[in-house]
Tab-separated table of C-alpha atoms and ligand atoms in Angstrom:
chain	number	residue	atom	x	y	z
A	214	MET	CA	-23.741	9.153	15.031
A	215	ALA	CA	-23.480	12.949	13.655
A	216	VAL	CA	-20.133	14.828	13.647
A	217	ALA	CA	-19.494	17.993	14.943
A	218	VAL	CA	-18.160	19.733	11.677
A	219	SER	CA	-16.413	23.008	12.507
A	220	ASN	CA	-12.545	22.328	13.556
A	221	MET	CA	-9.999	25.711	13.567
A	222	ASP	CA	-7.644	23.400	12.255
A	223	PHE	CA	-9.503	21.264	9.794
A	224	PRO	CA	-10.167	23.317	6.313
A	225	ASP	CA	-14.261	23.555	5.893
A	226	PRO	CA	-13.686	21.340	2.209
A	227	ASP	CA	-11.542	18.898	3.908
A	228	LEU	CA	-14.538	18.577	6.364
A	229	ARG	CA	-16.887	18.787	3.278
A	230	ARG	CA	-14.626	16.094	1.256
A	231	HIS	CA	-14.546	13.940	4.686
A	232	LYS	CA	-17.745	14.210	6.139
A	233	ARG	CA	-18.959	10.260	5.285
A	234	GLN	CA	-15.858	8.554	6.660
A	235	MET	CA	-15.880	11.186	9.842
A	236	ARG	CA	-18.926	9.189	10.491
A	237	LEU	CA	-17.781	5.622	10.760
A	238	SER	CA	-17.064	4.931	14.430
A	239	GLY	CA	-14.714	5.937	16.260
A	240	TRP	CA	-13.656	8.358	13.544
A	241	GLY	CA	-14.174	11.960	13.940
A	242	ILE	CA	-12.078	14.714	13.187
A	243	GLU	CA	-9.417	13.811	15.495
A	244	THR	CA	-8.732	10.379	13.254
A	245	GLN	CA	-9.250	12.523	10.196
A	246	LYS	CA	-6.235	14.700	11.291
A	247	LYS	CA	-4.360	11.709	11.790
A	248	LEU	CA	-4.530	10.792	7.506
A	249	LYS	CA	-4.189	14.245	6.896
A	250	ASN	CA	-0.723	14.308	8.703
A	251	ALA	CA	0.450	10.611	7.620
A	252	LYS	CA	2.954	9.919	5.468
A	253	VAL	CA	3.109	6.500	3.242
A	254	LEU	CA	5.260	4.952	0.609
A	255	VAL	CA	3.729	3.007	-1.963
A	256	ALA	CA	6.159	0.695	-3.868
A	257	GLY	CA	5.031	0.521	-7.197
A	258	VAL	CA	2.216	2.271	-9.388
A	259	GLY	CA	1.315	-0.466	-11.421
A	260	GLY	CA	-2.008	-3.020	-11.014
A	261	LEU	CA	-1.917	-2.915	-7.489
A	262	GLY	CA	-0.338	0.736	-6.477
A	263	CYS	CA	-2.907	2.318	-8.614
A	264	PRO	CA	-5.809	1.241	-6.444
A	265	ALA	CA	-3.332	1.498	-3.199
A	266	ALA	CA	-2.150	4.648	-4.293
A	267	LEU	CA	-6.128	5.981	-5.244
A	268	ASN	CA	-7.931	5.026	-1.879
A	269	LEU	CA	-4.962	6.564	0.089
A	270	ALA	CA	-5.712	10.319	-1.732
A	271	LEU	CA	-9.439	9.856	-1.400
A	272	ALA	CA	-8.972	8.565	1.974
A	273	GLY	CA	-7.101	11.904	2.562
A	274	VAL	CA	-3.754	10.561	3.567
A	275	GLY	CA	-1.904	13.716	3.447
A	276	HIS	CA	1.658	12.749	1.742
A	277	ILE	CA	1.875	9.763	-0.438
A	278	ARG	CA	5.398	9.046	-1.880
A	279	ILE	CA	5.111	7.222	-5.006
A	280	CYS	CA	7.966	4.775	-5.792
A	281	ASP	CA	8.754	3.480	-9.782
A	282	ASP	CA	11.590	3.495	-12.663
A	283	ASP	CA	8.946	2.007	-15.287
A	284	SER	CA	7.581	3.912	-17.693
A	285	VAL	CA	3.650	3.881	-19.146
A	286	GLU	CA	2.816	0.821	-22.309
A	287	ILE	CA	-0.428	0.238	-23.559
A	288	SER	CA	-0.146	-3.359	-21.854
A	289	ASN	CA	-0.589	-1.651	-18.877
A	290	LEU	CA	-3.995	0.240	-19.380
A	291	ASN	CA	-6.113	-3.276	-19.111
A	292	SER	CA	-5.336	-2.214	-14.854
A	293	GLN	CA	-3.392	0.743	-14.511
A	294	PHE	CA	-6.098	3.090	-14.462
A	295	LEU	CA	-3.944	5.714	-13.023
A	296	HIS	CA	-2.421	6.070	-16.145
A	297	THR	CA	-4.084	6.893	-19.559
A	298	GLU	CA	-3.200	6.324	-23.713
A	299	HIS	CA	-2.222	10.232	-23.531
A	300	SER	CA	0.596	9.427	-20.578
A	301	ILE	CA	2.503	6.282	-22.841
A	302	GLY	CA	5.829	6.488	-22.608
A	303	THR	CA	5.950	8.715	-19.514
A	304	LYS	CA	7.010	7.676	-16.182
A	305	LYS	CA	4.507	6.191	-13.828
A	306	THR	CA	5.041	8.018	-11.151
A	307	LEU	CA	4.468	11.369	-13.028
A	308	SER	CA	0.884	9.913	-14.538
A	309	ALA	CA	-0.235	8.717	-11.586
A	310	ARG	CA	0.862	12.069	-9.548
A	311	ALA	CA	-1.303	14.250	-12.624
A	312	THR	CA	-4.422	11.645	-11.639
A	313	LEU	CA	-4.177	11.819	-7.868
A	314	SER	CA	-3.607	15.598	-7.590
A	315	SER	CA	-6.674	15.630	-10.162
A	316	ILE	CA	-8.594	13.925	-7.517
A	317	ASN	CA	-7.719	15.843	-4.414
A	318	SER	CA	-5.275	18.567	-4.749
A	319	ASP	CA	-5.017	19.287	-1.071
A	320	ILE	CA	-2.559	16.391	-0.246
A	321	ALA	CA	0.938	15.732	-1.411
A	322	VAL	CA	1.890	13.109	-3.749
A	323	GLU	CA	5.742	12.724	-4.153
A	324	PRO	CA	6.931	10.662	-7.395
A	325	ILE	CA	10.180	8.932	-7.041
A	326	SER	CA	11.377	7.506	-10.556
A	327	TYR	CA	14.262	5.007	-9.057
A	328	LYS	CA	14.390	1.198	-9.003
A	329	ILE	CA	14.492	0.084	-5.644
A	330	THR	CA	18.180	-0.896	-4.698
A	331	ASP	CA	19.791	-1.876	-1.189
A	332	GLU	CA	22.160	1.563	-1.431
A	333	ASN	CA	18.694	3.911	-2.123
A	334	VAL	CA	15.895	2.193	-0.428
A	335	ASP	CA	16.433	3.986	2.913
A	336	ASP	CA	16.367	7.071	1.441
A	337	ILE	CA	13.311	6.008	-0.884
A	338	VAL	CA	10.899	4.849	2.718
A	339	GLY	CA	12.383	7.616	4.159
A	340	ASN	CA	10.604	9.275	7.207
A	341	SER	CA	6.977	6.995	6.162
A	342	GLN	CA	5.484	5.193	8.577
A	343	ILE	CA	4.207	2.241	6.253
A	344	ILE	CA	5.067	0.982	3.288
A	345	LEU	CA	2.227	-0.800	0.639
A	346	ASP	CA	4.226	-3.724	-1.339
A	347	CYS	CA	2.642	-3.098	-4.229
A	348	LEU	CA	5.755	-4.291	-6.451
A	349	ASP	CA	5.875	-6.888	-9.040
A	350	ASN	CA	9.177	-8.355	-8.004
A	351	PHE	CA	10.326	-10.324	-5.311
A	352	SER	CA	14.060	-8.999	-5.548
A	353	ALA	CA	12.673	-5.525	-4.428
A	354	ARG	CA	10.297	-6.706	-2.150
A	355	TYR	CA	13.053	-8.160	-0.255
A	356	ILE	CA	15.263	-4.951	0.221
A	357	LEU	CA	12.050	-3.484	1.360
A	358	ASN	CA	11.366	-5.790	3.896
A	359	GLN	CA	14.447	-5.176	5.227
A	360	CYS	CA	14.165	-1.831	5.387
A	361	ALA	CA	10.737	-2.202	7.058
A	362	ILE	CA	12.229	-3.895	9.754
A	363	ARG	CA	15.542	-1.949	10.354
A	364	LYS	CA	13.192	1.370	10.459
A	365	ASP	CA	10.262	-0.410	12.787
A	366	ILE	CA	7.423	-0.018	10.455
A	367	PRO	CA	4.847	-2.063	8.899
A	368	MET	CA	4.373	-3.238	5.295
A	369	VAL	CA	1.271	-4.152	3.645
A	370	HIS	CA	1.982	-6.957	1.231
A	371	GLY	CA	-0.034	-7.589	-1.950
A	372	ALA	CA	-0.182	-9.870	-5.237
A	373	VAL	CA	-1.866	-11.666	-7.429
A	374	TRP	CA	-1.557	-14.655	-9.885
A	375	GLY	CA	-4.297	-14.423	-12.518
A	376	MET	CA	-7.306	-14.676	-10.815
A	377	GLU	CA	-6.258	-14.930	-7.510
A	378	GLY	CA	-5.004	-12.298	-4.865
A	379	ARG	CA	-3.480	-12.319	-1.338
A	380	VAL	CA	-3.014	-9.781	1.158
A	381	THR	CA	-1.135	-9.976	4.473
A	382	PHE	CA	0.153	-7.207	6.884
A	383	LEU	CA	3.718	-7.876	7.942
A	384	TYR	CA	4.978	-6.365	10.851
A	385	PRO	CA	7.470	-8.487	13.287
A	386	PRO	CA	7.561	-9.421	15.876
A	387	GLN	CA	4.177	-8.977	16.037
A	388	GLY	CA	3.858	-10.967	13.238
A	389	PRO	CA	5.880	-12.642	10.519
A	390	CYS	CA	8.229	-10.772	7.708
A	391	LEU	CA	8.287	-11.865	4.203
A	392	THR	CA	11.016	-13.824	4.285
A	393	CYS	CA	8.928	-16.192	7.376
A	394	ILE	CA	6.845	-16.152	5.041
A	395	PHE	CA	8.462	-16.784	1.646
A	396	PRO	CA	12.179	-17.727	1.858
A	397	MET	CA	12.618	-18.005	-1.615
A	398	ALA	CA	11.625	-15.658	-4.032
A	399	PRO	CA	9.122	-17.618	-6.994
A	400	ALA	CA	10.435	-17.756	-10.667
A	401	GLN	CA	9.859	-14.020	-12.139
A	402	GLN	CA	7.973	-14.213	-15.027
A	403	GLU	CA	5.449	-12.237	-16.721
A	404	VAL	CA	1.684	-12.695	-14.498
A	405	PRO	CA	-1.290	-13.380	-16.361
A	406	VAL	CA	-3.917	-10.717	-14.812
A	407	LEU	CA	-7.620	-10.047	-15.178
A	408	GLY	CA	-7.419	-6.093	-13.629
A	409	ALA	CA	-10.183	-6.417	-11.451
A	410	VAL	CA	-8.321	-8.539	-9.820
A	411	PRO	CA	-5.781	-6.534	-8.575
A	412	CYS	CA	-7.739	-3.514	-8.250
A	413	THR	CA	-9.670	-5.527	-5.635
A	414	ILE	CA	-6.277	-6.617	-4.133
A	415	GLY	CA	-4.827	-3.042	-3.930
A	416	SER	CA	-7.810	-1.888	-2.360
A	417	LEU	CA	-7.629	-4.434	0.213
A	418	GLN	CA	-3.955	-3.302	0.512
A	419	ALA	CA	-4.640	0.464	1.556
A	420	ILE	CA	-7.791	-0.441	3.768
A	421	GLU	CA	-5.078	-2.036	5.581
A	422	ALA	CA	-3.183	1.119	5.574
A	423	ILE	CA	-5.920	3.383	6.387
A	424	LYS	CA	-6.874	1.340	9.796
A	425	TYR	CA	-3.110	0.997	11.023
A	426	LEU	CA	-3.216	4.687	10.936
A	427	ALA	CA	-6.484	5.554	11.959
A	428	GLY	CA	-5.493	3.380	14.722
A	429	SER	CA	-8.774	1.251	14.050
A	430	GLY	CA	-10.053	-2.373	13.589
A	431	ARG	CA	-7.565	-5.492	13.187
A	432	THR	CA	-5.308	-5.783	10.569
A	433	LEU	CA	-4.060	-8.764	9.082
A	434	ILE	CA	-0.653	-9.378	11.738
A	435	GLY	CA	0.161	-12.677	11.307
A	436	ARG	CA	-2.851	-13.580	8.659
A	437	MET	CA	-3.030	-13.963	5.190
A	438	LEU	CA	-6.114	-12.769	2.734
A	439	ILE	CA	-6.128	-14.689	-0.082
A	440	LEU	CA	-9.204	-14.686	-2.487
A	441	ASP	CA	-9.399	-16.783	-5.563
A	442	CYS	CA	-12.275	-14.663	-7.915
A	443	SER	CA	-12.496	-17.634	-10.098
A	444	THR	CA	-14.985	-19.032	-7.301
A	445	MET	CA	-15.248	-16.042	-5.344
A	446	GLN	CA	-14.198	-17.842	-2.246
A	447	PHE	CA	-11.918	-16.051	0.342
A	448	GLN	CA	-9.993	-17.950	2.796
A	449	GLU	CA	-7.726	-17.246	5.651
A	450	LEU	CA	-4.593	-18.392	6.484
A	451	GLU	CA	-2.331	-18.112	9.354
A	452	VAL	CA	1.288	-17.015	8.792
A	453	PRO	CA	3.504	-17.527	11.584
A	454	ARG	CA	6.837	-16.408	11.940
A	455	ASN	CA	9.704	-18.581	11.145
A	456	PRO	CA	11.742	-18.709	14.862
A	457	GLN	CA	14.988	-19.730	12.234
A	458	CYS	CA	13.987	-16.765	9.915
A	459	PRO	CA	17.444	-14.984	8.555
A	460	VAL	CA	15.658	-11.808	8.040
A	461	CYS	CA	14.028	-10.868	11.353
A	462	VAL	CA	15.515	-13.856	13.875
A	463	GLY	CA	16.885	-10.709	16.248
A	464	LEU	CA	13.520	-9.405	16.886
A	465	LYS	CA	12.099	-10.599	20.489
A	466	ASN	CA	8.478	-11.653	20.642
B	241	ZN	ZN1	11.194	-12.832	9.325
């Protein structure tokens, strides 16, 4: 179906840039405006965060806050494509912002170069409407999970191990929180990775966030998608709330 291509509130460059996605069923200018006015936190701009942030920027999400305290190393360049050889030694947030802004200069990309802690998490999340958990450690994931519950915003969890990846949409009480699914943190160790796997999972995380912001489609609330790239099999697991979960126990269905 054709979309009207004139609107006083929407600049022509945006219309030209996004005209094909505005042709999606039920989309149009009004949905594109929702994305333009949206605020999203991408926690981590590594293997998952690079494709997640890129796809948000491509879709025209107007305010992307990226948080990471690491600097770019050459070992990151097998997967983390927002960074280049020229950005080795610089903060990942600054490197990622430069690339994202060069692709879409109409959006605001806000770098926050801090490690997420109990003390700063409320400020880091701020008034974001949704969190993309693209982190590589469970201690920070749990801190974000608790903050998301306090602020009543959803969090899209993504993770990879070797050729396997998973993604789910956490928004209790409609579905589980991170602790419902993972009551104990797995042992922290360096994860083997083929770059295309986090690239795929991070992109799926962005799609979940975009659907939520657009108010279209069906998210992965209560479901976890497991992708085994070694056999190219997708599996969907039901992930219920844990009624004894110590983190989201106070929330009523
Ligand atoms: Zn829970």
